[in-house]
Amino acid sequence: MKRAMIPLLLLLAVPALAAEHGAAGDSKKGGKPGTNVDMPYLMAPLTDADGKLIGYAYISTRLTAASEGVVVAVREKLPFIQDSFVRNVNATRVTTADDPQKVDIPAMEARLLADARKVMGANKVKQITVCTVQIAELRPKQTPALHTPPEKAPTSGEAPKNPVQSRCQT
C-alpha cells in the first residue's frame, strides 16, 4: 500500500513544480504562483479635448507582491490600495494625448505601482500589470441597419487601440 502511494504523490507534485518554475521568469505573466493578486476593476472616466465626458474605461489590473509572505499583507490592505487607484484614475487622465479612447498602459502601470508602493512600502510590491481594458462609450455610434447588405456596411480598418486579449493570461 505504501509503495503505491509514493508514485501517486510524485505524480501530484510534478505539475505544481513545473507551473512554479515555468511562470517565475515571465514578467508579462507576473511573479511566481502565490504572489499575484487580482485587483477589482477600475472605472476610469474618458474625456475629450474639451473635458467633456465621452465614456468609461474598465481596467482590470493585477498586483505582483515581492514574495508569497507579503501577499497576506497586500490582501489586508486591498481596500486602501483600491481607494488610491480610484483616486488616481479620477484625478489624472488615463488616455494618451492623441487619442481619448486609447489607454496609456505603461503610464497607468507606473502610476498605479507608485500608489501601491505608497500604501504597502516600496519593497513589498514588485509590479502592477494592466490585464484588460474595455471601453464603454457614453453615446455609442449606431450600428448599421439590419437590412444593410454586408458589402455596404461600414468597416473599421483600424487596429484595436487597447489590448484585445488579457495581458495576464498564461
PDB file of C-alpha atoms in Angstrom:
ATOM      1  CA  MET A   1       0.000   0.000   0.000  1.00  0.00           C
ATOM      2  CA  LYS A   2       2.806   2.427   0.926  1.00  0.00           C
ATOM      3  CA  ARG A   3       4.678   1.615  -2.279  1.00  0.00           C
ATOM      4  CA  ALA A   4       1.640   2.580  -4.357  1.00  0.00           C
ATOM      5  CA  MET A   5       1.360   5.935  -2.552  1.00  0.00           C
ATOM      6  CA  ILE A   6       4.866   7.141  -3.450  1.00  0.00           C
ATOM      7  CA  PRO A   7       4.365   7.223  -7.261  1.00  0.00           C
ATOM      8  CA  LEU A   8       0.963   8.838  -6.763  1.00  0.00           C
ATOM      9  CA  LEU A   9       2.455  11.605  -4.624  1.00  0.00           C
ATOM     10  CA  LEU A  10       5.192  12.197  -7.194  1.00  0.00           C
ATOM     11  CA  LEU A  11       2.635  12.490  -9.980  1.00  0.00           C
ATOM     12  CA  LEU A  12       0.739  15.101  -7.993  1.00  0.00           C
ATOM     13  CA  ALA A  13       3.852  17.119  -7.126  1.00  0.00           C
ATOM     14  CA  VAL A  14       5.391  17.351 -10.626  1.00  0.00           C
ATOM     15  CA  PRO A  15       2.708  19.600 -12.237  1.00  0.00           C
ATOM     16  CA  ALA A  16       2.861  22.023  -9.309  1.00  0.00           C
ATOM     17  CA  LEU A  17       6.649  22.307  -9.560  1.00  0.00           C
ATOM     18  CA  ALA A  18       6.513  22.734 -13.330  1.00  0.00           C
ATOM     19  CA  ALA A  19       3.930  25.530 -13.053  1.00  0.00           C
ATOM     20  CA  GLU A  20       6.008  27.361 -10.465  1.00  0.00           C
ATOM     21  CA  HIS A  21       9.251  27.176 -12.443  1.00  0.00           C
ATOM     22  CA  GLY A  22       7.599  27.995 -15.763  1.00  0.00           C
ATOM     23  CA  ALA A  23       5.977  31.261 -14.632  1.00  0.00           C
ATOM     24  CA  ALA A  24       8.776  32.598 -12.427  1.00  0.00           C
ATOM     25  CA  GLY A  25      10.736  34.403 -15.124  1.00  0.00           C
ATOM     26  CA  ASP A  26       7.983  35.801 -17.325  1.00  0.00           C
ATOM     27  CA  SER A  27       7.326  39.452 -16.459  1.00  0.00           C
ATOM     28  CA  LYS A  28       4.228  39.659 -18.692  1.00  0.00           C
ATOM     29  CA  LYS A  29       2.533  36.939 -16.651  1.00  0.00           C
ATOM     30  CA  GLY A  30       3.641  38.292 -13.284  1.00  0.00           C
ATOM     31  CA  GLY A  31       5.551  36.667 -10.495  1.00  0.00           C
ATOM     32  CA  LYS A  32       5.712  33.098  -9.417  1.00  0.00           C
ATOM     33  CA  PRO A  33       2.458  31.432  -8.323  1.00  0.00           C
ATOM     34  CA  GLY A  34       1.205  32.701  -5.000  1.00  0.00           C
ATOM     35  CA  THR A  35       2.492  36.264  -5.457  1.00  0.00           C
ATOM     36  CA  ASN A  36      -0.218  37.625  -7.788  1.00  0.00           C
ATOM     37  CA  VAL A  37      -3.299  39.443  -6.501  1.00  0.00           C
ATOM     38  CA  ASP A  38      -6.098  40.209  -8.970  1.00  0.00           C
ATOM     39  CA  MET A  39      -7.404  43.679  -8.198  1.00  0.00           C
ATOM     40  CA  PRO A  40     -11.028  44.805  -8.572  1.00  0.00           C
ATOM     41  CA  TYR A  41     -11.906  46.581 -11.820  1.00  0.00           C
ATOM     42  CA  LEU A  42     -11.220  50.298 -12.072  1.00  0.00           C
ATOM     43  CA  MET A  43     -13.700  52.534 -13.843  1.00  0.00           C
ATOM     44  CA  ALA A  44     -11.821  55.495 -15.321  1.00  0.00           C
ATOM     45  CA  PRO A  45     -13.652  58.397 -16.984  1.00  0.00           C
ATOM     46  CA  LEU A  46     -12.687  59.246 -20.564  1.00  0.00           C
ATOM     47  CA  THR A  47     -12.885  62.871 -21.647  1.00  0.00           C
ATOM     48  CA  ASP A  48     -12.363  64.611 -24.969  1.00  0.00           C
ATOM     49  CA  ALA A  49     -10.091  67.625 -25.580  1.00  0.00           C
ATOM     50  CA  ASP A  50     -12.759  69.972 -24.204  1.00  0.00           C
ATOM     51  CA  GLY A  51     -13.059  67.989 -20.966  1.00  0.00           C
ATOM     52  CA  LYS A  52     -16.465  66.577 -21.885  1.00  0.00           C
ATOM     53  CA  LEU A  53     -17.199  63.020 -20.675  1.00  0.00           C
ATOM     54  CA  ILE A  54     -17.293  60.593 -23.617  1.00  0.00           C
ATOM     55  CA  GLY A  55     -17.242  57.239 -21.836  1.00  0.00           C
ATOM     56  CA  TYR A  56     -15.511  54.999 -19.341  1.00  0.00           C
ATOM     57  CA  ALA A  57     -12.581  52.609 -19.446  1.00  0.00           C
ATOM     58  CA  TYR A  58     -12.998  49.453 -17.374  1.00  0.00           C
ATOM     59  CA  ILE A  59      -9.486  48.417 -16.410  1.00  0.00           C
ATOM     60  CA  SER A  60      -8.526  45.145 -14.755  1.00  0.00           C
ATOM     61  CA  THR A  61      -5.161  45.019 -13.024  1.00  0.00           C
ATOM     62  CA  ARG A  62      -3.017  42.536 -11.186  1.00  0.00           C
ATOM     63  CA  LEU A  63      -0.574  43.331  -8.397  1.00  0.00           C
ATOM     64  CA  THR A  64       2.528  41.178  -8.019  1.00  0.00           C
ATOM     65  CA  ALA A  65       3.906  41.081  -4.489  1.00  0.00           C
ATOM     66  CA  ALA A  66       7.611  40.744  -3.778  1.00  0.00           C
ATOM     67  CA  SER A  67       7.112  37.363  -2.068  1.00  0.00           C
ATOM     68  CA  GLU A  68       4.433  34.907  -1.020  1.00  0.00           C
ATOM     69  CA  GLY A  69       4.650  36.146   2.572  1.00  0.00           C
ATOM     70  CA  VAL A  70       3.741  39.692   1.534  1.00  0.00           C
ATOM     71  CA  VAL A  71       0.533  38.594  -0.240  1.00  0.00           C
ATOM     72  CA  VAL A  72      -1.374  38.310   3.037  1.00  0.00           C
ATOM     73  CA  ALA A  73      -0.434  41.896   3.946  1.00  0.00           C
ATOM     74  CA  VAL A  74      -1.447  43.061   0.454  1.00  0.00           C
ATOM     75  CA  ARG A  75      -4.848  41.390   0.774  1.00  0.00           C
ATOM     76  CA  GLU A  76      -5.340  43.048   4.170  1.00  0.00           C
ATOM     77  CA  LYS A  77      -4.580  46.468   2.675  1.00  0.00           C
ATOM     78  CA  LEU A  78      -6.541  45.847  -0.552  1.00  0.00           C
ATOM     79  CA  PRO A  79      -9.273  48.446   0.220  1.00  0.00           C
ATOM     80  CA  PHE A  80      -6.634  51.125   0.785  1.00  0.00           C
ATOM     81  CA  ILE A  81      -4.778  50.230  -2.407  1.00  0.00           C
ATOM     82  CA  GLN A  82      -8.025  50.238  -4.396  1.00  0.00           C
ATOM     83  CA  ASP A  83      -9.011  53.617  -2.917  1.00  0.00           C
ATOM     84  CA  SER A  84      -5.661  55.016  -4.015  1.00  0.00           C
ATOM     85  CA  PHE A  85      -6.146  53.595  -7.524  1.00  0.00           C
ATOM     86  CA  VAL A  86      -9.665  55.062  -7.834  1.00  0.00           C
ATOM     87  CA  ARG A  87      -8.451  58.497  -6.753  1.00  0.00           C
ATOM     88  CA  ASN A  88      -5.594  58.293  -9.248  1.00  0.00           C
ATOM     89  CA  VAL A  89      -7.679  57.423 -12.321  1.00  0.00           C
ATOM     90  CA  ASN A  90     -10.242  60.107 -11.469  1.00  0.00           C
ATOM     91  CA  ALA A  91      -7.654  62.842 -10.852  1.00  0.00           C
ATOM     92  CA  THR A  92      -5.477  62.323 -13.933  1.00  0.00           C
ATOM     93  CA  ARG A  93      -6.322  61.244 -17.487  1.00  0.00           C
ATOM     94  CA  VAL A  94      -5.621  57.599 -18.276  1.00  0.00           C
ATOM     95  CA  THR A  95      -5.558  58.044 -22.053  1.00  0.00           C
ATOM     96  CA  THR A  96      -2.862  59.026 -24.497  1.00  0.00           C
ATOM     97  CA  ALA A  97      -2.600  62.672 -25.537  1.00  0.00           C
ATOM     98  CA  ASP A  98      -3.518  61.954 -29.167  1.00  0.00           C
ATOM     99  CA  ASP A  99      -6.479  59.591 -28.665  1.00  0.00           C
ATOM    100  CA  PRO A 100      -9.127  59.937 -25.928  1.00  0.00           C
ATOM    101  CA  GLN A 101     -10.112  56.260 -26.265  1.00  0.00           C
ATOM    102  CA  LYS A 102      -6.667  54.668 -26.025  1.00  0.00           C
ATOM    103  CA  VAL A 103      -5.420  53.966 -22.516  1.00  0.00           C
ATOM    104  CA  ASP A 104      -1.735  54.740 -21.935  1.00  0.00           C
ATOM    105  CA  ILE A 105      -0.880  51.369 -20.374  1.00  0.00           C
ATOM    106  CA  PRO A 106       2.803  51.971 -19.484  1.00  0.00           C
ATOM    107  CA  ALA A 107       1.939  55.266 -17.774  1.00  0.00           C
ATOM    108  CA  MET A 108      -1.004  53.656 -15.946  1.00  0.00           C
ATOM    109  CA  GLU A 109       1.169  50.813 -14.671  1.00  0.00           C
ATOM    110  CA  ALA A 110       3.828  53.252 -13.427  1.00  0.00           C
ATOM    111  CA  ARG A 111       1.269  55.468 -11.663  1.00  0.00           C
ATOM    112  CA  LEU A 112      -0.563  52.574 -10.035  1.00  0.00           C
ATOM    113  CA  LEU A 113       2.713  50.966  -8.969  1.00  0.00           C
ATOM    114  CA  ALA A 114       3.732  54.204  -7.233  1.00  0.00           C
ATOM    115  CA  ASP A 115       0.342  54.309  -5.454  1.00  0.00           C
ATOM    116  CA  ALA A 116       0.588  50.686  -4.320  1.00  0.00           C
ATOM    117  CA  ARG A 117       4.108  51.254  -3.028  1.00  0.00           C
ATOM    118  CA  LYS A 118       2.945  54.291  -1.040  1.00  0.00           C
ATOM    119  CA  VAL A 119       0.350  52.136   0.704  1.00  0.00           C
ATOM    120  CA  MET A 120       2.415  48.956   1.165  1.00  0.00           C
ATOM    121  CA  GLY A 121       6.018  50.106   1.156  1.00  0.00           C
ATOM    122  CA  ALA A 122       8.495  50.189  -1.720  1.00  0.00           C
ATOM    123  CA  ASN A 123       9.972  46.737  -1.190  1.00  0.00           C
ATOM    124  CA  LYS A 124       6.660  44.851  -0.919  1.00  0.00           C
ATOM    125  CA  VAL A 125       5.151  45.452  -4.368  1.00  0.00           C
ATOM    126  CA  LYS A 126       7.065  44.176  -7.386  1.00  0.00           C
ATOM    127  CA  GLN A 127       4.818  45.289 -10.269  1.00  0.00           C
ATOM    128  CA  ILE A 128       1.334  46.214 -11.458  1.00  0.00           C
ATOM    129  CA  THR A 129       0.085  44.755 -14.734  1.00  0.00           C
ATOM    130  CA  VAL A 130      -2.865  46.167 -16.665  1.00  0.00           C
ATOM    131  CA  CYS A 131      -4.588  42.984 -17.845  1.00  0.00           C
ATOM    132  CA  THR A 132      -7.552  44.189 -19.892  1.00  0.00           C
ATOM    133  CA  VAL A 133      -9.103  47.470 -20.970  1.00  0.00           C
ATOM    134  CA  GLN A 134     -12.725  47.665 -22.070  1.00  0.00           C
ATOM    135  CA  ILE A 135     -14.064  50.955 -23.420  1.00  0.00           C
ATOM    136  CA  ALA A 136     -17.737  51.828 -22.931  1.00  0.00           C
ATOM    137  CA  GLU A 137     -18.747  54.910 -24.876  1.00  0.00           C
ATOM    138  CA  LEU A 138     -21.302  57.219 -23.317  1.00  0.00           C
ATOM    139  CA  ARG A 139     -23.168  57.575 -26.594  1.00  0.00           C
ATOM    140  CA  PRO A 140     -22.042  54.763 -28.901  1.00  0.00           C
ATOM    141  CA  LYS A 141     -22.352  55.177 -32.632  1.00  0.00           C
ATOM    142  CA  GLN A 142     -25.366  53.483 -34.130  1.00  0.00           C
ATOM    143  CA  THR A 143     -24.866  50.120 -35.745  1.00  0.00           C
ATOM    144  CA  PRO A 144     -25.860  49.669 -39.395  1.00  0.00           C
ATOM    145  CA  ALA A 145     -29.463  48.739 -40.090  1.00  0.00           C
ATOM    146  CA  LEU A 146     -30.292  45.040 -40.180  1.00  0.00           C
ATOM    147  CA  HIS A 147     -31.287  45.153 -43.816  1.00  0.00           C
ATOM    148  CA  THR A 148     -27.993  46.674 -44.974  1.00  0.00           C
ATOM    149  CA  PRO A 149     -26.024  44.155 -47.057  1.00  0.00           C
ATOM    150  CA  PRO A 150     -22.660  43.234 -45.533  1.00  0.00           C
ATOM    151  CA  GLU A 151     -20.727  44.628 -48.518  1.00  0.00           C
ATOM    152  CA  LYS A 152     -22.273  48.095 -47.963  1.00  0.00           C
ATOM    153  CA  ALA A 153     -21.891  48.112 -44.203  1.00  0.00           C
ATOM    154  CA  PRO A 154     -19.188  50.455 -42.925  1.00  0.00           C
ATOM    155  CA  THR A 155     -15.988  48.724 -41.939  1.00  0.00           C
ATOM    156  CA  SER A 156     -13.422  49.772 -39.463  1.00  0.00           C
ATOM    157  CA  GLY A 157      -9.954  49.107 -40.824  1.00  0.00           C
ATOM    158  CA  GLU A 158      -8.321  50.315 -37.632  1.00  0.00           C
ATOM    159  CA  ALA A 159      -6.277  48.085 -35.410  1.00  0.00           C
ATOM    160  CA  PRO A 160      -7.558  47.811 -31.842  1.00  0.00           C
ATOM    161  CA  LYS A 161      -6.367  50.667 -29.635  1.00  0.00           C
ATOM    162  CA  ASN A 162      -6.330  48.723 -26.385  1.00  0.00           C
ATOM    163  CA  PRO A 163      -5.347  45.107 -25.647  1.00  0.00           C
ATOM    164  CA  VAL A 164      -7.805  42.660 -27.196  1.00  0.00           C
ATOM    165  CA  GLN A 165      -6.719  39.704 -25.051  1.00  0.00           C
ATOM    166  CA  SER A 166      -5.751  39.801 -21.425  1.00  0.00           C
ATOM    167  CA  ARG A 167      -2.070  40.538 -20.858  1.00  0.00           C
ATOM    168  CA  CYS A 168      -2.284  38.396 -17.696  1.00  0.00           C
ATOM    169  CA  GLN A 169      -3.315  35.144 -19.399  1.00  0.00           C
ATOM    170  CA  THR A 170      -0.877  32.290 -19.439  1.00  0.00           C
TER     171      THR A 170
END
